[in-house]
Short mmCIF file of C-alpha atoms in Angstrom, two decimals:
data_model
loop_
_atom_site.label_atom_id
_atom_site.label_comp_id
_atom_site.label_asym_id
_atom_site.label_seq_id
_atom_site.Cartn_x
_atom_site.Cartn_y
_atom_site.Cartn_z
CA UNK A 644 32.92 -33.39 -106.74
CA UNK A 645 34.93 -30.01 -107.29
CA UNK A 646 34.47 -30.59 -110.78
CA UNK A 647 37.70 -32.92 -111.14
CA UNK A 648 41.02 -32.20 -110.44
CA UNK A 649 41.40 -28.64 -112.28
CA UNK A 650 39.09 -27.06 -109.68
CA UNK A 651 41.01 -28.98 -106.87
CA UNK A 652 44.00 -27.51 -108.29
CA UNK A 653 42.95 -23.46 -108.93
CA UNK A 654 41.88 -23.62 -105.37
CA UNK A 655 44.85 -24.87 -103.86
CA UNK A 656 46.39 -21.73 -106.27
CA UNK A 657 43.96 -19.45 -104.86
CA UNK A 658 44.89 -20.39 -101.33
CA UNK A 659 48.43 -20.01 -102.34
CA UNK A 660 47.89 -16.39 -103.48
CA UNK A 661 46.17 -15.79 -100.35
CA UNK A 662 48.82 -17.29 -98.01
CA UNK A 663 51.71 -15.54 -100.02
CA UNK A 664 49.55 -12.01 -99.78
CA UNK A 665 49.02 -12.05 -96.44
CA UNK A 666 53.04 -12.88 -95.76
CA UNK A 667 53.50 -9.27 -97.92
CA UNK A 668 51.04 -7.71 -96.14
CA UNK A 669 53.06 -8.22 -92.65
CA UNK A 670 56.02 -6.61 -94.51
CA UNK A 671 54.44 -3.56 -95.18
CA UNK A 672 53.76 -1.11 -92.53
CA UNK A 673 51.52 1.21 -91.75
CA UNK A 674 51.21 4.39 -89.45
CA UNK A 675 48.30 6.42 -88.21
CA UNK A 676 48.90 9.96 -86.46
CA UNK A 677 46.88 12.11 -83.84
CA UNK A 678 47.58 15.72 -82.60
CA UNK A 679 50.24 16.76 -84.93
CA UNK A 680 52.17 13.01 -84.57
CA UNK A 681 52.63 13.64 -80.68
CA UNK A 682 50.18 9.97 -80.87
CA UNK A 683 51.20 7.60 -83.19
CA UNK A 684 50.15 3.69 -83.99
CA UNK A 685 52.15 1.86 -86.06
CA UNK A 686 50.70 -1.58 -88.07
CA UNK A 687 51.20 -4.16 -90.86
CA UNK A 688 49.15 -3.66 -93.85
CA UNK A 689 47.81 -6.77 -91.87
CA UNK A 690 46.08 -4.57 -89.46
CA UNK A 691 48.30 -5.78 -86.57
CA UNK A 692 49.47 -3.01 -84.29
CA UNK A 693 53.10 -3.63 -83.93
CA UNK A 694 53.38 0.09 -81.53
CA UNK A 695 52.10 2.76 -79.96
CA UNK A 696 53.85 5.69 -79.24
CA UNK A 697 52.72 8.70 -76.95
CA UNK A 698 54.45 11.84 -77.13
CA UNK A 699 56.27 12.64 -73.73
CA UNK A 700 54.54 16.26 -74.18
CA UNK A 701 50.62 14.52 -73.36
CA UNK A 702 51.40 12.81 -69.97
CA UNK A 703 49.79 15.48 -68.51
CA UNK A 704 46.25 15.25 -70.58
CA UNK A 705 43.82 13.13 -68.34
CA UNK A 706 43.06 9.27 -69.90
CA UNK A 707 39.89 10.63 -71.61
CA UNK A 708 41.89 13.04 -73.85
CA UNK A 709 44.95 10.87 -74.41
CA UNK A 710 41.82 7.36 -75.09
CA UNK A 711 40.72 10.00 -77.81
CA UNK A 712 44.28 10.52 -79.06
CA UNK A 713 44.49 6.85 -79.34
CA UNK A 714 41.12 5.80 -81.31
CA UNK A 715 42.39 8.58 -83.71
CA UNK A 716 45.43 7.32 -84.20
CA UNK A 717 44.55 4.13 -84.57
CA UNK A 718 41.55 4.83 -86.73
CA UNK A 719 43.78 6.33 -88.97
CA UNK A 720 46.34 3.67 -89.25
CA UNK A 721 43.39 1.08 -89.87
CA UNK A 722 42.36 3.17 -92.64
CA UNK A 723 46.06 3.27 -94.23
CA UNK A 724 46.13 -0.44 -94.24
CA UNK A 725 42.90 -0.66 -96.05
CA UNK A 726 44.30 1.38 -98.80
CA UNK A 727 47.54 -0.77 -98.93
CA UNK A 728 44.58 -4.08 -98.84
CA UNK A 729 42.61 -2.84 -101.36
CA UNK A 730 46.08 -1.96 -103.66
CA UNK A 731 47.29 -5.09 -103.39
CA UNK A 732 43.78 -6.87 -104.46
CA UNK A 733 43.80 -4.67 -107.25
CA UNK A 734 46.86 -5.77 -108.45
CA UNK A 735 46.77 -9.44 -107.94
CA UNK A 736 42.67 -9.32 -109.67
CA UNK A 737 44.68 -7.39 -112.57
CA UNK A 738 47.42 -9.89 -112.94
CA UNK A 739 45.59 -12.79 -113.95
#
């Protein structure tokens, strides 16, 4: 159906590499920041948020300002995680 055992084996190998890559990305941490680091979002290379830290100096901000800083820090972390993802995928492509 898939060209015999050779194609099935290749699919299994690819699936294993995907799982290994996901596991590797879970061990990588990136941090996005806003307001000179007073708001920080930490996530894995798989884009799972691990922590959000808000400096006490910012507790006097109104809700909207704080939400804006959280969006900025989260987007910064997502951008960094995406770069890590691309770098690992490019490395894997070259190693094949």
